[in-house]
Amino acid sequence: MPYHIAICDDDESQLDSLRSLVSDWIRSLGHSCEILCYPSAEAFLFAYEEEKRWDILLLDIEMKEISGISLARRIREDGHRTEIIFITSHFEFVSEGYDVDALHYLTKPVPKDKLISVLDKAVGVAEIHHLHFPFSGDPGGRYRASPGQRKI
């Protein structure tokens, strides 16, 4: 089964860049992936209410109506265990990320090697979570990747 990754950023060029980087990463692993991009937290929440299936979320912190931090709080209130990676130009929100158990913060512009490292970590954490908590993790068994292995 494919990974399900959402990218939420109100900057269209940032969305395109992140989508391209994530696509390159997943291809290098030899896995399939559904990557959906959302131009606002509201757009993401609309889709999220229909199906809570996300493995990894890349969230911009500063968006117009609802911030990435507020969006992450909403997801955690539902008890959904997904790996959250914040994308930001500002560090003043770092302490709030601990409240929502964010996996990592990346600064804009996002360096490709750093994003790959954090995505590998997200898959590894998700695998561990699935092995120890199979009923709250991934009932469909999607986590079968070896994060450090790449096709050459």
PDB file of C-alpha atoms in Angstrom:
ATOM      1  CA  MET A   1       0.000   0.000   0.000  1.00  0.00           C
ATOM      2  CA  PRO A   2       1.249   3.505  -0.681  1.00  0.00           C
ATOM      3  CA  TYR A   3       2.297   6.107   1.828  1.00  0.00           C
ATOM      4  CA  HIS A   4      -0.125   8.996   2.270  1.00  0.00           C
ATOM      5  CA  ILE A   5       1.595  12.354   2.596  1.00  0.00           C
ATOM      6  CA  ALA A   6      -0.061  15.760   2.788  1.00  0.00           C
ATOM      7  CA  ILE A   7       1.665  19.085   2.258  1.00  0.00           C
ATOM      8  CA  CYS A   8      -0.102  22.188   3.507  1.00  0.00           C
ATOM      9  CA  ASP A   9       1.316  25.613   2.630  1.00  0.00           C
ATOM     10  CA  ASP A  10      -0.293  28.807   1.400  1.00  0.00           C
ATOM     11  CA  ASP A  11       2.695  29.545  -0.878  1.00  0.00           C
ATOM     12  CA  GLU A  12       2.123  27.791  -4.208  1.00  0.00           C
ATOM     13  CA  SER A  13       5.812  27.757  -5.147  1.00  0.00           C
ATOM     14  CA  GLN A  14       6.647  26.142  -1.785  1.00  0.00           C
ATOM     15  CA  LEU A  15       3.943  23.508  -2.375  1.00  0.00           C
ATOM     16  CA  ASP A  16       5.395  22.690  -5.799  1.00  0.00           C
ATOM     17  CA  SER A  17       8.946  22.517  -4.472  1.00  0.00           C
ATOM     18  CA  LEU A  18       8.041  20.259  -1.543  1.00  0.00           C
ATOM     19  CA  ARG A  19       5.904  17.993  -3.738  1.00  0.00           C
ATOM     20  CA  SER A  20       8.838  17.564  -6.122  1.00  0.00           C
ATOM     21  CA  LEU A  21      11.302  16.807  -3.315  1.00  0.00           C
ATOM     22  CA  VAL A  22       8.946  14.298  -1.654  1.00  0.00           C
ATOM     23  CA  SER A  23       8.267  12.618  -5.024  1.00  0.00           C
ATOM     24  CA  ASP A  24      12.011  12.245  -5.659  1.00  0.00           C
ATOM     25  CA  TRP A  25      12.479  10.772  -2.172  1.00  0.00           C
ATOM     26  CA  ILE A  26       9.720   8.186  -2.494  1.00  0.00           C
ATOM     27  CA  ARG A  27      10.897   7.155  -5.974  1.00  0.00           C
ATOM     28  CA  SER A  28      14.416   6.635  -4.589  1.00  0.00           C
ATOM     29  CA  LEU A  29      12.923   4.169  -2.088  1.00  0.00           C
ATOM     30  CA  GLY A  30      11.063   2.348  -4.842  1.00  0.00           C
ATOM     31  CA  HIS A  31       7.667   2.764  -3.176  1.00  0.00           C
ATOM     32  CA  SER A  32       4.398   4.275  -4.234  1.00  0.00           C
ATOM     33  CA  CYS A  33       3.045   7.340  -2.522  1.00  0.00           C
ATOM     34  CA  GLU A  34       0.008   9.546  -2.620  1.00  0.00           C
ATOM     35  CA  ILE A  35       1.058  13.164  -2.172  1.00  0.00           C
ATOM     36  CA  LEU A  36      -1.732  15.697  -1.860  1.00  0.00           C
ATOM     37  CA  CYS A  37      -1.148  19.422  -1.541  1.00  0.00           C
ATOM     38  CA  TYR A  38      -3.417  21.899   0.190  1.00  0.00           C
ATOM     39  CA  PRO A  39      -3.198  25.711  -0.091  1.00  0.00           C
ATOM     40  CA  SER A  40      -4.649  26.265   3.390  1.00  0.00           C
ATOM     41  CA  ALA A  41      -5.329  24.538   6.677  1.00  0.00           C
ATOM     42  CA  GLU A  42      -9.045  24.835   5.959  1.00  0.00           C
ATOM     43  CA  ALA A  43      -8.682  22.929   2.677  1.00  0.00           C
ATOM     44  CA  PHE A  44      -6.726  20.203   4.449  1.00  0.00           C
ATOM     45  CA  LEU A  45      -9.280  19.940   7.278  1.00  0.00           C
ATOM     46  CA  PHE A  46     -12.094  19.523   4.768  1.00  0.00           C
ATOM     47  CA  ALA A  47     -10.311  16.496   3.256  1.00  0.00           C
ATOM     48  CA  TYR A  48      -9.178  15.251   6.678  1.00  0.00           C
ATOM     49  CA  GLU A  49     -12.771  15.092   7.948  1.00  0.00           C
ATOM     50  CA  GLU A  50     -13.592  12.743   5.069  1.00  0.00           C
ATOM     51  CA  GLU A  51     -10.667  10.385   5.619  1.00  0.00           C
ATOM     52  CA  LYS A  52      -8.022  10.426   8.341  1.00  0.00           C
ATOM     53  CA  ARG A  53      -5.388   8.412   6.531  1.00  0.00           C
ATOM     54  CA  TRP A  54      -2.239  10.532   6.561  1.00  0.00           C
ATOM     55  CA  ASP A  55       1.103   8.986   7.447  1.00  0.00           C
ATOM     56  CA  ILE A  56       3.185  12.167   7.202  1.00  0.00           C
ATOM     57  CA  LEU A  57       2.120  15.825   7.242  1.00  0.00           C
ATOM     58  CA  LEU A  58       4.338  18.682   6.107  1.00  0.00           C
ATOM     59  CA  LEU A  59       2.743  21.822   7.547  1.00  0.00           C
ATOM     60  CA  ASP A  60       3.645  25.453   7.056  1.00  0.00           C
ATOM     61  CA  ILE A  61       3.344  27.191  10.409  1.00  0.00           C
ATOM     62  CA  GLU A  62       2.244  30.613   9.239  1.00  0.00           C
ATOM     63  CA  MET A  63      -0.868  30.466   7.101  1.00  0.00           C
ATOM     64  CA  LYS A  64      -3.644  33.021   6.762  1.00  0.00           C
ATOM     65  CA  GLU A  65      -6.663  31.770   8.725  1.00  0.00           C
ATOM     66  CA  ILE A  66      -5.546  28.694  10.640  1.00  0.00           C
ATOM     67  CA  SER A  67      -1.876  28.239  11.502  1.00  0.00           C
ATOM     68  CA  GLY A  68       0.009  24.979  11.110  1.00  0.00           C
ATOM     69  CA  ILE A  69       0.288  24.784  14.903  1.00  0.00           C
ATOM     70  CA  SER A  70      -3.511  25.096  15.292  1.00  0.00           C
ATOM     71  CA  LEU A  71      -4.004  22.507  12.576  1.00  0.00           C
ATOM     72  CA  ALA A  72      -1.626  20.099  14.337  1.00  0.00           C
ATOM     73  CA  ARG A  73      -3.506  20.604  17.621  1.00  0.00           C
ATOM     74  CA  ARG A  74      -6.761  19.701  15.886  1.00  0.00           C
ATOM     75  CA  ILE A  75      -5.233  16.507  14.481  1.00  0.00           C
ATOM     76  CA  ARG A  76      -3.815  15.506  17.865  1.00  0.00           C
ATOM     77  CA  GLU A  77      -7.171  16.192  19.572  1.00  0.00           C
ATOM     78  CA  ASP A  78      -8.606  13.472  17.331  1.00  0.00           C
ATOM     79  CA  GLY A  79      -5.969  11.105  18.660  1.00  0.00           C
ATOM     80  CA  HIS A  80      -4.593  10.559  15.167  1.00  0.00           C
ATOM     81  CA  ARG A  81      -1.000   9.373  15.179  1.00  0.00           C
ATOM     82  CA  THR A  82       0.681  10.886  12.140  1.00  0.00           C
ATOM     83  CA  GLU A  83       4.175  12.257  11.829  1.00  0.00           C
ATOM     84  CA  ILE A  84       4.088  16.061  11.680  1.00  0.00           C
ATOM     85  CA  ILE A  85       6.937  18.022  10.146  1.00  0.00           C
ATOM     86  CA  PHE A  86       6.700  21.802  10.376  1.00  0.00           C
ATOM     87  CA  ILE A  87       8.054  24.018   7.623  1.00  0.00           C
ATOM     88  CA  THR A  88       8.794  27.569   8.738  1.00  0.00           C
ATOM     89  CA  SER A  89      10.797  30.739   8.296  1.00  0.00           C
ATOM     90  CA  HIS A  90      10.470  31.576  11.986  1.00  0.00           C
ATOM     91  CA  PHE A  91      11.695  29.863  15.122  1.00  0.00           C
ATOM     92  CA  GLU A  92       9.468  31.578  17.680  1.00  0.00           C
ATOM     93  CA  PHE A  93       6.927  28.748  17.384  1.00  0.00           C
ATOM     94  CA  VAL A  94       9.339  25.887  18.114  1.00  0.00           C
ATOM     95  CA  SER A  95       8.226  25.469  21.729  1.00  0.00           C
ATOM     96  CA  GLU A  96       4.599  25.112  20.625  1.00  0.00           C
ATOM     97  CA  GLY A  97       5.606  22.202  18.409  1.00  0.00           C
ATOM     98  CA  TYR A  98       6.465  20.170  21.485  1.00  0.00           C
ATOM     99  CA  ASP A  99       2.833  20.470  22.578  1.00  0.00           C
ATOM    100  CA  VAL A 100       1.707  18.626  19.446  1.00  0.00           C
ATOM    101  CA  ASP A 101       4.568  16.121  19.358  1.00  0.00           C
ATOM    102  CA  ALA A 102       6.006  17.389  16.072  1.00  0.00           C
ATOM    103  CA  LEU A 103       8.731  15.198  14.667  1.00  0.00           C
ATOM    104  CA  HIS A 104      10.847  18.039  13.293  1.00  0.00           C
ATOM    105  CA  TYR A 105      11.082  21.644  12.113  1.00  0.00           C
ATOM    106  CA  LEU A 106      12.568  22.523   8.742  1.00  0.00           C
ATOM    107  CA  THR A 107      13.427  26.051   7.703  1.00  0.00           C
ATOM    108  CA  LYS A 108      12.569  27.606   4.358  1.00  0.00           C
ATOM    109  CA  PRO A 109      13.980  27.154   1.836  1.00  0.00           C
ATOM    110  CA  VAL A 110      14.035  23.464   2.681  1.00  0.00           C
ATOM    111  CA  PRO A 111      17.343  21.779   1.793  1.00  0.00           C
ATOM    112  CA  LYS A 112      16.777  18.509  -0.090  1.00  0.00           C
ATOM    113  CA  ASP A 113      19.224  16.470   2.015  1.00  0.00           C
ATOM    114  CA  LYS A 114      17.652  17.649   5.268  1.00  0.00           C
ATOM    115  CA  LEU A 115      14.124  16.873   4.035  1.00  0.00           C
ATOM    116  CA  ILE A 116      15.200  13.372   2.964  1.00  0.00           C
ATOM    117  CA  SER A 117      16.763  12.760   6.375  1.00  0.00           C
ATOM    118  CA  VAL A 118      13.611  13.883   8.189  1.00  0.00           C
ATOM    119  CA  LEU A 119      11.310  11.861   5.896  1.00  0.00           C
ATOM    120  CA  ASP A 120      13.454   8.767   6.524  1.00  0.00           C
ATOM    121  CA  LYS A 121      13.129   9.429  10.249  1.00  0.00           C
ATOM    122  CA  ALA A 122       9.339   9.843   9.916  1.00  0.00           C
ATOM    123  CA  VAL A 123       9.015   6.461   8.214  1.00  0.00           C
ATOM    124  CA  GLY A 124      11.231   4.862  10.866  1.00  0.00           C
ATOM    125  CA  VAL A 125       9.217   6.336  13.730  1.00  0.00           C
ATOM    126  CA  ALA A 126       5.985   5.264  12.064  1.00  0.00           C
ATOM    127  CA  GLU A 127       7.345   1.717  11.680  1.00  0.00           C
ATOM    128  CA  ILE A 128       8.225   1.553  15.380  1.00  0.00           C
ATOM    129  CA  HIS A 129       4.844   3.003  16.321  1.00  0.00           C
ATOM    130  CA  HIS A 130       3.097   0.409  14.164  1.00  0.00           C
ATOM    131  CA  LEU A 131       5.068  -2.503  15.644  1.00  0.00           C
ATOM    132  CA  HIS A 132       4.360  -1.486  19.236  1.00  0.00           C
ATOM    133  CA  PHE A 133       0.855  -0.078  18.827  1.00  0.00           C
ATOM    134  CA  PRO A 134      -0.765  -1.938  15.930  1.00  0.00           C
ATOM    135  CA  PHE A 135      -4.303  -0.855  16.755  1.00  0.00           C
ATOM    136  CA  SER A 136      -3.562   2.864  16.847  1.00  0.00           C
ATOM    137  CA  GLY A 137      -0.944   2.915  14.103  1.00  0.00           C
ATOM    138  CA  ASP A 138      -1.419   1.464  10.672  1.00  0.00           C
ATOM    139  CA  PRO A 139      -3.991  -1.334  10.453  1.00  0.00           C
ATOM    140  CA  GLY A 140      -3.391  -1.675   6.719  1.00  0.00           C
ATOM    141  CA  GLY A 141       0.273  -2.603   7.122  1.00  0.00           C
ATOM    142  CA  ARG A 142       1.699   0.196   4.964  1.00  0.00           C
ATOM    143  CA  TYR A 143       5.000   0.487   6.858  1.00  0.00           C
ATOM    144  CA  ARG A 144       7.247  -1.992   5.174  1.00  0.00           C
ATOM    145  CA  ALA A 145       9.948   0.367   3.881  1.00  0.00           C
ATOM    146  CA  SER A 146      13.528   0.245   5.046  1.00  0.00           C
ATOM    147  CA  PRO A 147      14.141   3.989   5.449  1.00  0.00           C
ATOM    148  CA  GLY A 148      17.870   3.845   4.776  1.00  0.00           C
ATOM    149  CA  GLN A 149      17.695   1.825   1.546  1.00  0.00           C
ATOM    150  CA  ARG A 150      17.633   3.582  -1.806  1.00  0.00           C
ATOM    151  CA  LYS A 151      17.597   2.456  -5.402  1.00  0.00           C
ATOM    152  CA  ILE A 152      20.741   3.329  -7.291  1.00  0.00           C
TER     153      ILE A 152
END
